[in-house]
mmCIF file with all atom_site columns, C-alpha atoms in Angstrom:
data_model
loop_
_atom_site.group_PDB
_atom_site.id
_atom_site.type_symbol
_atom_site.label_atom_id
_atom_site.label_alt_id
_atom_site.label_comp_id
_atom_site.label_asym_id
_atom_site.label_entity_id
_atom_site.label_seq_id
_atom_site.pdbx_PDB_ins_code
_atom_site.Cartn_x
_atom_site.Cartn_y
_atom_site.Cartn_z
_atom_site.occupancy
_atom_site.B_iso_or_equiv
_atom_site.pdbx_formal_charge
_atom_site.auth_seq_id
_atom_site.auth_comp_id
_atom_site.auth_asym_id
_atom_site.auth_atom_id
_atom_site.pdbx_PDB_model_num
ATOM 1   C CA . MET A 1 1   ? 1.962   9.064   18.029  1.00 53.00 ? 224 MET A CA 1
ATOM 2   C CA . HIS A 1 2   ? 2.631   12.788  17.596  1.00 59.00 ? 225 HIS A CA 1
ATOM 3   C CA . PRO A 1 3   ? 0.249   14.866  19.757  1.00 64.00 ? 226 PRO A CA 1
ATOM 4   C CA . GLY A 1 4   ? -1.237  16.824  16.827  1.00 73.00 ? 227 GLY A CA 1
ATOM 5   C CA . LEU A 1 5   ? -1.507  13.930  14.417  1.00 82.00 ? 228 LEU A CA 1
ATOM 6   C CA . ASP A 1 6   ? -4.816  12.462  13.288  1.00 88.00 ? 229 ASP A CA 1
ATOM 7   C CA . VAL A 1 7   ? -4.984  9.576   10.831  1.00 94.00 ? 230 VAL A CA 1
ATOM 8   C CA . THR A 1 8   ? -7.707  8.496   8.422   1.00 96.00 ? 231 THR A CA 1
ATOM 9   C CA . GLY A 1 9   ? -7.432  5.128   6.705   1.00 96.00 ? 232 GLY A CA 1
ATOM 10  C CA . ILE A 1 10  ? -9.568  3.859   3.856   1.00 96.00 ? 233 ILE A CA 1
ATOM 11  C CA . ASP A 1 11  ? -10.314 0.481   2.305   1.00 95.00 ? 234 ASP A CA 1
ATOM 12  C CA . LEU A 1 12  ? -12.940 -0.818  -0.109  1.00 92.00 ? 235 LEU A CA 1
ATOM 13  C CA . THR A 1 13  ? -13.799 -3.648  2.268   1.00 91.00 ? 236 THR A CA 1
ATOM 14  C CA . SER A 1 14  ? -15.942 -2.635  5.225   1.00 94.00 ? 237 SER A CA 1
ATOM 15  C CA . GLU A 1 15  ? -14.864 -5.714  7.205   1.00 92.00 ? 238 GLU A CA 1
ATOM 16  C CA . PHE A 1 16  ? -11.203 -4.649  6.897   1.00 89.00 ? 239 PHE A CA 1
ATOM 17  C CA . CYS A 1 17  ? -12.162 -1.193  8.198   1.00 94.00 ? 240 CYS A CA 1
ATOM 18  C CA . ARG A 1 18  ? -14.060 -2.735  11.098  1.00 94.00 ? 241 ARG A CA 1
ATOM 19  C CA . LEU A 1 19  ? -11.102 -4.973  11.968  1.00 91.00 ? 242 LEU A CA 1
ATOM 20  C CA . ALA A 1 20  ? -8.639  -2.074  11.660  1.00 92.00 ? 243 ALA A CA 1
ATOM 21  C CA . SER A 1 21  ? -10.827 0.051   13.946  1.00 95.00 ? 244 SER A CA 1
ATOM 22  C CA . GLU A 1 22  ? -10.955 -2.717  16.553  1.00 93.00 ? 245 GLU A CA 1
ATOM 23  C CA . LEU A 1 23  ? -7.188  -3.299  16.486  1.00 91.00 ? 246 LEU A CA 1
ATOM 24  C CA . THR A 1 24  ? -6.587  0.467   16.697  1.00 93.00 ? 247 THR A CA 1
ATOM 25  C CA . ARG A 1 25  ? -8.922  0.717   19.692  1.00 94.00 ? 248 ARG A CA 1
ATOM 26  C CA . ARG A 1 26  ? -7.101  -2.151  21.404  1.00 92.00 ? 249 ARG A CA 1
ATOM 27  C CA . VAL A 1 27  ? -3.756  -0.350  21.169  1.00 93.00 ? 250 VAL A CA 1
ATOM 28  C CA . GLY A 1 28  ? -5.238  2.858   22.569  1.00 93.00 ? 251 GLY A CA 1
ATOM 29  C CA . LEU A 1 29  ? -5.309  4.954   19.391  1.00 92.00 ? 252 LEU A CA 1
ATOM 30  C CA . GLY A 1 30  ? -9.032  4.813   18.669  1.00 92.00 ? 253 GLY A CA 1
ATOM 31  C CA . SER A 1 31  ? -9.524  8.529   19.337  1.00 92.00 ? 254 SER A CA 1
ATOM 32  C CA . ARG A 1 32  ? -6.764  9.536   16.876  1.00 92.00 ? 255 ARG A CA 1
ATOM 33  C CA . VAL A 1 33  ? -7.204  7.027   14.031  1.00 95.00 ? 256 VAL A CA 1
ATOM 34  C CA . ARG A 1 34  ? -10.364 6.357   12.040  1.00 95.00 ? 257 ARG A CA 1
ATOM 35  C CA . PHE A 1 35  ? -11.148 4.118   9.090   1.00 97.00 ? 258 PHE A CA 1
ATOM 36  C CA . GLU A 1 36  ? -13.680 4.640   6.334   1.00 96.00 ? 259 GLU A CA 1
ATOM 37  C CA . THR A 1 37  ? -14.951 2.318   3.652   1.00 97.00 ? 260 THR A CA 1
ATOM 38  C CA . ALA A 1 38  ? -14.076 4.239   0.490   1.00 97.00 ? 261 ALA A CA 1
ATOM 39  C CA . ASP A 1 39  ? -12.818 3.927   -3.066  1.00 96.00 ? 262 ASP A CA 1
ATOM 40  C CA . ALA A 1 40  ? -9.279  5.311   -3.459  1.00 96.00 ? 263 ALA A CA 1
ATOM 41  C CA . THR A 1 41  ? -10.132 6.499   -6.978  1.00 97.00 ? 264 THR A CA 1
ATOM 42  C CA . ALA A 1 42  ? -13.055 8.609   -5.692  1.00 97.00 ? 265 ALA A CA 1
ATOM 43  C CA . MET A 1 43  ? -12.231 9.594   -2.123  1.00 97.00 ? 266 MET A CA 1
ATOM 44  C CA . PRO A 1 44  ? -14.948 11.225  0.003   1.00 97.00 ? 267 PRO A CA 1
ATOM 45  C CA . PHE A 1 45  ? -12.657 14.037  1.160   1.00 97.00 ? 268 PHE A CA 1
ATOM 46  C CA . ALA A 1 46  ? -12.450 17.714  0.207   1.00 97.00 ? 269 ALA A CA 1
ATOM 47  C CA . ASP A 1 47  ? -9.609  19.028  -1.915  1.00 98.00 ? 270 ASP A CA 1
ATOM 48  C CA . ALA A 1 48  ? -6.414  19.722  0.055   1.00 97.00 ? 271 ALA A CA 1
ATOM 49  C CA . SER A 1 49  ? -7.568  17.752  3.124   1.00 96.00 ? 272 SER A CA 1
ATOM 50  C CA . PHE A 1 50  ? -4.300  16.035  4.087   1.00 97.00 ? 273 PHE A CA 1
ATOM 51  C CA . ASP A 1 51  ? -0.674  16.944  4.751   1.00 96.00 ? 274 ASP A CA 1
ATOM 52  C CA . VAL A 1 52  ? 0.466   13.396  3.945   1.00 97.00 ? 275 VAL A CA 1
ATOM 53  C CA . VAL A 1 53  ? -1.007  10.514  1.983   1.00 98.00 ? 276 VAL A CA 1
ATOM 54  C CA . TRP A 1 54  ? 0.616   7.118   2.405   1.00 97.00 ? 277 TRP A CA 1
ATOM 55  C CA . THR A 1 55  ? -0.051  3.877   0.542   1.00 97.00 ? 278 THR A CA 1
ATOM 56  C CA . GLN A 1 56  ? 1.389   0.462   1.203   1.00 96.00 ? 279 GLN A CA 1
ATOM 57  C CA . HIS A 1 57  ? 0.724   -2.424  -1.160  1.00 94.00 ? 280 HIS A CA 1
ATOM 58  C CA . VAL A 1 58  ? -2.196  -0.663  -2.854  1.00 95.00 ? 281 VAL A CA 1
ATOM 59  C CA . GLN A 1 59  ? -1.421  0.167   -6.491  1.00 96.00 ? 282 GLN A CA 1
ATOM 60  C CA . MET A 1 60  ? -1.505  -3.457  -7.682  1.00 95.00 ? 283 MET A CA 1
ATOM 61  C CA . ASN A 1 61  ? -5.193  -3.511  -6.656  1.00 95.00 ? 284 ASN A CA 1
ATOM 62  C CA . VAL A 1 62  ? -6.088  -0.426  -8.717  1.00 97.00 ? 285 VAL A CA 1
ATOM 63  C CA . ALA A 1 63  ? -6.615  -0.656  -12.479 1.00 96.00 ? 286 ALA A CA 1
ATOM 64  C CA . ASP A 1 64  ? -6.977  3.074   -13.130 1.00 97.00 ? 287 ASP A CA 1
ATOM 65  C CA . LYS A 1 65  ? -3.603  4.396   -11.993 1.00 97.00 ? 288 LYS A CA 1
ATOM 66  C CA . ARG A 1 66  ? -4.208  7.826   -13.549 1.00 97.00 ? 289 ARG A CA 1
ATOM 67  C CA . ARG A 1 67  ? -7.369  8.357   -11.513 1.00 98.00 ? 290 ARG A CA 1
ATOM 68  C CA . PHE A 1 68  ? -5.828  6.844   -8.366  1.00 98.00 ? 291 PHE A CA 1
ATOM 69  C CA . TYR A 1 69  ? -2.829  9.183   -8.297  1.00 98.00 ? 292 TYR A CA 1
ATOM 70  C CA . ALA A 1 70  ? -4.926  12.169  -9.415  1.00 98.00 ? 293 ALA A CA 1
ATOM 71  C CA . GLU A 1 71  ? -7.130  11.590  -6.350  1.00 98.00 ? 294 GLU A CA 1
ATOM 72  C CA . ILE A 1 72  ? -4.067  11.439  -4.114  1.00 98.00 ? 295 ILE A CA 1
ATOM 73  C CA . ALA A 1 73  ? -2.836  14.731  -5.577  1.00 98.00 ? 296 ALA A CA 1
ATOM 74  C CA . ARG A 1 74  ? -6.314  16.261  -5.179  1.00 98.00 ? 297 ARG A CA 1
ATOM 75  C CA . VAL A 1 75  ? -6.622  15.499  -1.454  1.00 98.00 ? 298 VAL A CA 1
ATOM 76  C CA . LEU A 1 76  ? -3.052  16.622  -0.661  1.00 98.00 ? 299 LEU A CA 1
ATOM 77  C CA . ARG A 1 77  ? -2.531  20.166  0.541   1.00 97.00 ? 300 ARG A CA 1
ATOM 78  C CA . PRO A 1 78  ? -0.115  22.277  -1.521  1.00 97.00 ? 301 PRO A CA 1
ATOM 79  C CA . GLY A 1 79  ? 3.383   21.273  -0.412  1.00 97.00 ? 302 GLY A CA 1
ATOM 80  C CA . GLY A 1 80  ? 2.018   18.002  1.019   1.00 98.00 ? 303 GLY A CA 1
ATOM 81  C CA . ARG A 1 81  ? 3.831   14.719  0.604   1.00 98.00 ? 304 ARG A CA 1
ATOM 82  C CA . PHE A 1 82  ? 2.830   11.369  -0.822  1.00 98.00 ? 305 PHE A CA 1
ATOM 83  C CA . ALA A 1 83  ? 4.757   8.348   0.477   1.00 98.00 ? 306 ALA A CA 1
ATOM 84  C CA . CYS A 1 84  ? 4.400   4.797   -0.768  1.00 98.00 ? 307 CYS A CA 1
ATOM 85  C CA . TYR A 1 85  ? 5.790   1.309   -0.368  1.00 98.00 ? 308 TYR A CA 1
ATOM 86  C CA . GLU A 1 86  ? 4.510   -0.677  -3.315  1.00 98.00 ? 309 GLU A CA 1
ATOM 87  C CA . ILE A 1 87  ? 4.777   -4.052  -4.974  1.00 97.00 ? 310 ILE A CA 1
ATOM 88  C CA . ALA A 1 88  ? 5.473   -3.716  -8.691  1.00 98.00 ? 311 ALA A CA 1
ATOM 89  C CA . GLN A 1 89  ? 5.908   -6.108  -11.606 1.00 98.00 ? 312 GLN A CA 1
ATOM 90  C CA . GLY A 1 90  ? 9.496   -7.337  -11.597 1.00 97.00 ? 313 GLY A CA 1
ATOM 91  C CA . SER A 1 91  ? 11.780  -8.141  -14.513 1.00 97.00 ? 314 SER A CA 1
ATOM 92  C CA . GLY A 1 92  ? 11.872  -11.921 -13.887 1.00 97.00 ? 315 GLY A CA 1
ATOM 93  C CA . GLY A 1 93  ? 8.639   -12.859 -15.648 1.00 97.00 ? 316 GLY A CA 1
ATOM 94  C CA . PRO A 1 94  ? 4.947   -13.015 -14.783 1.00 97.00 ? 317 PRO A CA 1
ATOM 95  C CA . ILE A 1 95  ? 3.951   -12.987 -11.120 1.00 97.00 ? 318 ILE A CA 1
ATOM 96  C CA . VAL A 1 96  ? 3.088   -16.419 -9.737  1.00 96.00 ? 319 VAL A CA 1
ATOM 97  C CA . TYR A 1 97  ? -0.466  -16.505 -8.379  1.00 95.00 ? 320 TYR A CA 1
ATOM 98  C CA . PRO A 1 98  ? -2.202  -16.663 -6.046  1.00 94.00 ? 321 PRO A CA 1
ATOM 99  C CA . ALA A 1 99  ? -0.676  -13.577 -4.454  1.00 93.00 ? 322 ALA A CA 1
ATOM 100 C CA . PRO A 1 100 ? -1.932  -11.859 -1.296  1.00 90.00 ? 323 PRO A CA 1
ATOM 101 C CA . TRP A 1 101 ? -3.754  -9.244  -3.390  1.00 90.00 ? 324 TRP A CA 1
ATOM 102 C CA . ALA A 1 102 ? -5.111  -11.442 -6.216  1.00 91.00 ? 325 ALA A CA 1
ATOM 103 C CA . SER A 1 103 ? -5.937  -15.085 -6.756  1.00 90.00 ? 326 SER A CA 1
ATOM 104 C CA . ASP A 1 104 ? -5.126  -14.877 -10.475 1.00 92.00 ? 327 ASP A CA 1
ATOM 105 C CA . PRO A 1 105 ? -3.626  -12.414 -13.004 1.00 94.00 ? 328 PRO A CA 1
ATOM 106 C CA . ALA A 1 106 ? -7.020  -11.084 -14.115 1.00 94.00 ? 329 ALA A CA 1
ATOM 107 C CA . LEU A 1 107 ? -7.468  -9.532  -10.640 1.00 94.00 ? 330 LEU A CA 1
ATOM 108 C CA . SER A 1 108 ? -4.005  -7.964  -10.456 1.00 95.00 ? 331 SER A CA 1
ATOM 109 C CA . HIS A 1 109 ? -2.982  -4.561  -11.776 1.00 97.00 ? 332 HIS A CA 1
ATOM 110 C CA . ALA A 1 110 ? 0.726   -4.511  -10.864 1.00 97.00 ? 333 ALA A CA 1
ATOM 111 C CA . VAL A 1 111 ? 2.827   -2.337  -13.151 1.00 98.00 ? 334 VAL A CA 1
ATOM 112 C CA . THR A 1 112 ? 6.584   -1.987  -13.562 1.00 98.00 ? 335 THR A CA 1
ATOM 113 C CA . PRO A 1 113 ? 8.472   0.481   -11.372 1.00 98.00 ? 336 PRO A CA 1
ATOM 114 C CA . ALA A 1 114 ? 8.910   2.755   -14.407 1.00 98.00 ? 337 ALA A CA 1
ATOM 115 C CA . ALA A 1 115 ? 5.165   2.765   -15.111 1.00 98.00 ? 338 ALA A CA 1
ATOM 116 C CA . LEU A 1 116 ? 4.467   3.366   -11.408 1.00 98.00 ? 339 LEU A CA 1
ATOM 117 C CA . ARG A 1 117 ? 6.798   6.362   -11.362 1.00 98.00 ? 340 ARG A CA 1
ATOM 118 C CA . ALA A 1 118 ? 5.261   7.742   -14.559 1.00 98.00 ? 341 ALA A CA 1
ATOM 119 C CA . ALA A 1 119 ? 1.757   7.454   -13.052 1.00 98.00 ? 342 ALA A CA 1
ATOM 120 C CA . ILE A 1 120 ? 2.779   9.330   -9.894  1.00 98.00 ? 343 ILE A CA 1
ATOM 121 C CA . GLU A 1 121 ? 4.557   12.058  -11.854 1.00 98.00 ? 344 GLU A CA 1
ATOM 122 C CA . GLY A 1 122 ? 1.640   12.208  -14.312 1.00 97.00 ? 345 GLY A CA 1
ATOM 123 C CA . ALA A 1 123 ? -0.575  13.305  -11.412 1.00 98.00 ? 346 ALA A CA 1
ATOM 124 C CA . GLY A 1 124 ? 1.655   16.339  -10.897 1.00 97.00 ? 347 GLY A CA 1
ATOM 125 C CA . LEU A 1 125 ? 3.577   14.945  -7.933  1.00 98.00 ? 348 LEU A CA 1
ATOM 126 C CA . ALA A 1 126 ? 7.337   15.587  -7.959  1.00 98.00 ? 349 ALA A CA 1
ATOM 127 C CA . ILE A 1 127 ? 9.442   12.595  -6.907  1.00 98.00 ? 350 ILE A CA 1
ATOM 128 C CA . GLU A 1 128 ? 11.800  13.516  -4.062  1.00 98.00 ? 351 GLU A CA 1
ATOM 129 C CA . SER A 1 129 ? 13.014  10.012  -3.244  1.00 98.00 ? 352 SER A CA 1
ATOM 130 C CA . TRP A 1 130 ? 12.773  6.782   -5.260  1.00 98.00 ? 353 TRP A CA 1
ATOM 131 C CA . GLU A 1 131 ? 14.362  3.581   -3.987  1.00 98.00 ? 354 GLU A CA 1
ATOM 132 C CA . ASP A 1 132 ? 14.229  -0.001  -5.219  1.00 97.00 ? 355 ASP A CA 1
ATOM 133 C CA . VAL A 1 133 ? 14.119  -1.966  -1.956  1.00 97.00 ? 356 VAL A CA 1
ATOM 134 C CA . THR A 1 134 ? 13.568  -5.374  -3.552  1.00 97.00 ? 357 THR A CA 1
ATOM 135 C CA . ALA A 1 135 ? 16.802  -6.876  -2.191  1.00 96.00 ? 358 ALA A CA 1
ATOM 136 C CA . ILE A 1 136 ? 16.005  -5.736  1.365   1.00 96.00 ? 359 ILE A CA 1
ATOM 137 C CA . GLY A 1 137 ? 12.449  -7.108  1.117   1.00 94.00 ? 360 GLY A CA 1
ATOM 138 C CA . ARG A 1 138 ? 13.652  -10.357 -0.429  1.00 94.00 ? 361 ARG A CA 1
ATOM 139 C CA . ASP A 1 139 ? 16.210  -10.947 2.349   1.00 94.00 ? 362 ASP A CA 1
ATOM 140 C CA . TRP A 1 140 ? 13.655  -10.156 5.066   1.00 91.00 ? 363 TRP A CA 1
ATOM 141 C CA . THR A 1 141 ? 10.950  -12.327 3.471   1.00 88.00 ? 364 THR A CA 1
ATOM 142 C CA . LEU A 1 142 ? 13.234  -15.312 2.913   1.00 85.00 ? 365 LEU A CA 1
ATOM 143 C CA . ALA A 1 143 ? 14.563  -15.118 6.495   1.00 88.00 ? 366 ALA A CA 1
ATOM 144 C CA . ARG A 1 144 ? 11.008  -14.861 7.835   1.00 81.00 ? 367 ARG A CA 1
ATOM 145 C CA . ALA A 1 145 ? 9.847   -17.795 5.711   1.00 77.00 ? 368 ALA A CA 1
ATOM 146 C CA . ALA A 1 146 ? 12.693  -19.940 7.069   1.00 79.00 ? 369 ALA A CA 1
ATOM 147 C CA . ALA A 1 147 ? 12.014  -19.075 10.720  1.00 78.00 ? 370 ALA A CA 1
ATOM 148 C CA . PRO A 1 148 ? 9.639   -21.199 12.795  1.00 77.00 ? 371 PRO A CA 1
ATOM 149 C CA . PRO A 1 149 ? 6.373   -19.424 13.641  1.00 71.00 ? 372 PRO A CA 1
ATOM 150 C CA . SER A 1 150 ? 6.128   -17.855 17.073  1.00 72.00 ? 373 SER A CA 1
ATOM 151 C CA . PRO A 1 151 ? 3.522   -19.592 19.230  1.00 73.00 ? 374 PRO A CA 1
ATOM 152 C CA . GLY A 1 152 ? 0.406   -17.454 19.533  1.00 67.00 ? 375 GLY A CA 1
ATOM 153 C CA . ALA A 1 153 ? 1.696   -14.790 17.118  1.00 63.00 ? 376 ALA A CA 1
ATOM 154 C CA . VAL A 1 154 ? -0.903  -12.704 15.332  1.00 59.00 ? 377 VAL A CA 1
ATOM 155 C CA . SER A 1 155 ? -0.393  -12.661 11.570  1.00 55.00 ? 378 SER A CA 1
ATOM 156 C CA . THR A 1 156 ? -2.329  -11.615 8.500   1.00 56.00 ? 379 THR A CA 1
ATOM 157 C CA . GLY A 1 157 ? -2.849  -15.318 7.828   1.00 55.00 ? 380 GLY A CA 1
ATOM 158 C CA . ALA A 1 158 ? -4.380  -15.793 11.270  1.00 55.00 ? 381 ALA A CA 1
ATOM 159 C CA . LEU A 1 159 ? -6.607  -12.758 10.767  1.00 57.00 ? 382 LEU A CA 1
ATOM 160 C CA . LEU A 1 160 ? -7.587  -13.241 7.123   1.00 56.00 ? 383 LEU A CA 1
ATOM 161 C CA . GLY A 1 161 ? -7.513  -17.001 6.648   1.00 57.00 ? 384 GLY A CA 1
ATOM 162 C CA . ASP A 1 162 ? -6.392  -19.609 4.157   1.00 55.00 ? 385 ASP A CA 1
ATOM 163 C CA . GLU A 1 163 ? -6.680  -17.517 1.001   1.00 61.00 ? 386 GLU A CA 1
ATOM 164 C CA . ILE A 1 164 ? -4.176  -14.937 2.224   1.00 61.00 ? 387 ILE A CA 1
ATOM 165 C CA . ARG A 1 165 ? -1.871  -17.735 3.436   1.00 64.00 ? 388 ARG A CA 1
ATOM 166 C CA . ALA A 1 166 ? -1.887  -19.322 -0.030  1.00 72.00 ? 389 ALA A CA 1
ATOM 167 C CA . GLY A 1 167 ? -1.052  -16.006 -1.670  1.00 73.00 ? 390 GLY A CA 1
ATOM 168 C CA . GLY A 1 168 ? 1.615   -15.232 0.890   1.00 79.00 ? 391 GLY A CA 1
ATOM 169 C CA . ALA A 1 169 ? 3.312   -18.558 0.215   1.00 84.00 ? 392 ALA A CA 1
ATOM 170 C CA . ASN A 1 170 ? 4.200   -17.347 -3.297  1.00 90.00 ? 393 ASN A CA 1
ATOM 171 C CA . ILE A 1 171 ? 5.813   -14.081 -2.169  1.00 91.00 ? 394 ILE A CA 1
ATOM 172 C CA . PRO A 1 172 ? 9.244   -15.625 -1.366  1.00 91.00 ? 395 PRO A CA 1
ATOM 173 C CA . ARG A 1 173 ? 9.328   -17.272 -4.820  1.00 92.00 ? 396 ARG A CA 1
ATOM 174 C CA . ASN A 1 174 ? 8.183   -14.109 -6.602  1.00 95.00 ? 397 ASN A CA 1
ATOM 175 C CA . LEU A 1 175 ? 10.877  -12.110 -4.826  1.00 94.00 ? 398 LEU A CA 1
ATOM 176 C CA . ALA A 1 176 ? 13.608  -14.738 -5.310  1.00 93.00 ? 399 ALA A CA 1
ATOM 177 C CA . GLU A 1 177 ? 12.836  -14.926 -9.048  1.00 96.00 ? 400 GLU A CA 1
ATOM 178 C CA . ASN A 1 178 ? 12.502  -11.122 -9.452  1.00 96.00 ? 401 ASN A CA 1
ATOM 179 C CA . ARG A 1 179 ? 8.880   -11.507 -10.514 1.00 97.00 ? 402 ARG A CA 1
ATOM 180 C CA . ILE A 1 180 ? 7.960   -8.689  -8.139  1.00 97.00 ? 403 ILE A CA 1
ATOM 181 C CA . ALA A 1 181 ? 9.877   -5.553  -7.232  1.00 98.00 ? 404 ALA A CA 1
ATOM 182 C CA . LEU A 1 182 ? 9.486   -3.366  -4.149  1.00 98.00 ? 405 LEU A CA 1
ATOM 183 C CA . VAL A 1 183 ? 9.589   0.414   -4.369  1.00 98.00 ? 406 VAL A CA 1
ATOM 184 C CA . GLU A 1 184 ? 9.719   3.079   -1.650  1.00 98.00 ? 407 GLU A CA 1
ATOM 185 C CA . ALA A 1 185 ? 9.030   6.592   -2.838  1.00 98.00 ? 408 ALA A CA 1
ATOM 186 C CA . ILE A 1 186 ? 8.245   10.071  -1.585  1.00 98.00 ? 409 ILE A CA 1
ATOM 187 C CA . ALA A 1 187 ? 6.715   12.730  -3.800  1.00 98.00 ? 410 ALA A CA 1
ATOM 188 C CA . ARG A 1 188 ? 5.551   16.260  -3.132  1.00 98.00 ? 411 ARG A CA 1
ATOM 189 C CA . LYS A 1 189 ? 2.639   18.314  -4.386  1.00 97.00 ? 412 LYS A CA 1
ATOM 190 C CA . ALA A 1 190 ? 3.831   21.705  -5.530  1.00 94.00 ? 413 ALA A CA 1
ATOM 191 C CA . PRO A 1 191 ? 3.303   24.457  -2.954  1.00 91.00 ? 414 PRO A CA 1
ATOM 192 C CA . VAL A 1 192 ? 1.161   27.450  -3.840  1.00 79.00 ? 415 VAL A CA 1
ATOM 193 C CA . PRO A 1 193 ? 3.409   30.010  -5.597  1.00 76.00 ? 416 PRO A CA 1
#
């Protein structure tokens, strides 16, 4: 980790924050990384608090995209960057549930890549890089699904239990049938003129 870098992570679930803190401590980064139980649509941070905001597999859990991305823009410093790796609704039909983030469609808020981009730009963030990485993710996921599990390996299924395993089992199908898409993007908040 870069010597001047400090990281703050948030999640709505206090148990996830506790687990993340313990894993971070075990790898020796406990003094540089902290986790807070917080709502991403109403973050407990001052305006312009962060140089970078990063999300991975978050937007499909958030119904109010406008508020979510407005909060990201609010906590970014002028000239700061927002990076994301997100699961979006694909073109191949409805997502098959359960999924790792939702047991049924009523709990999922995945949007198309175009709607995702519009929400980010609608918050005043300028897209610098936008890449559909669905094919890369599909190939990796299908290869991983076909490989035998490593004895003693730590996985999200081992940490989070049967429900996450059931949802994870549908990811290869959703990817193979283009029911989900994967997007990597970087956007920037305008610097102060």
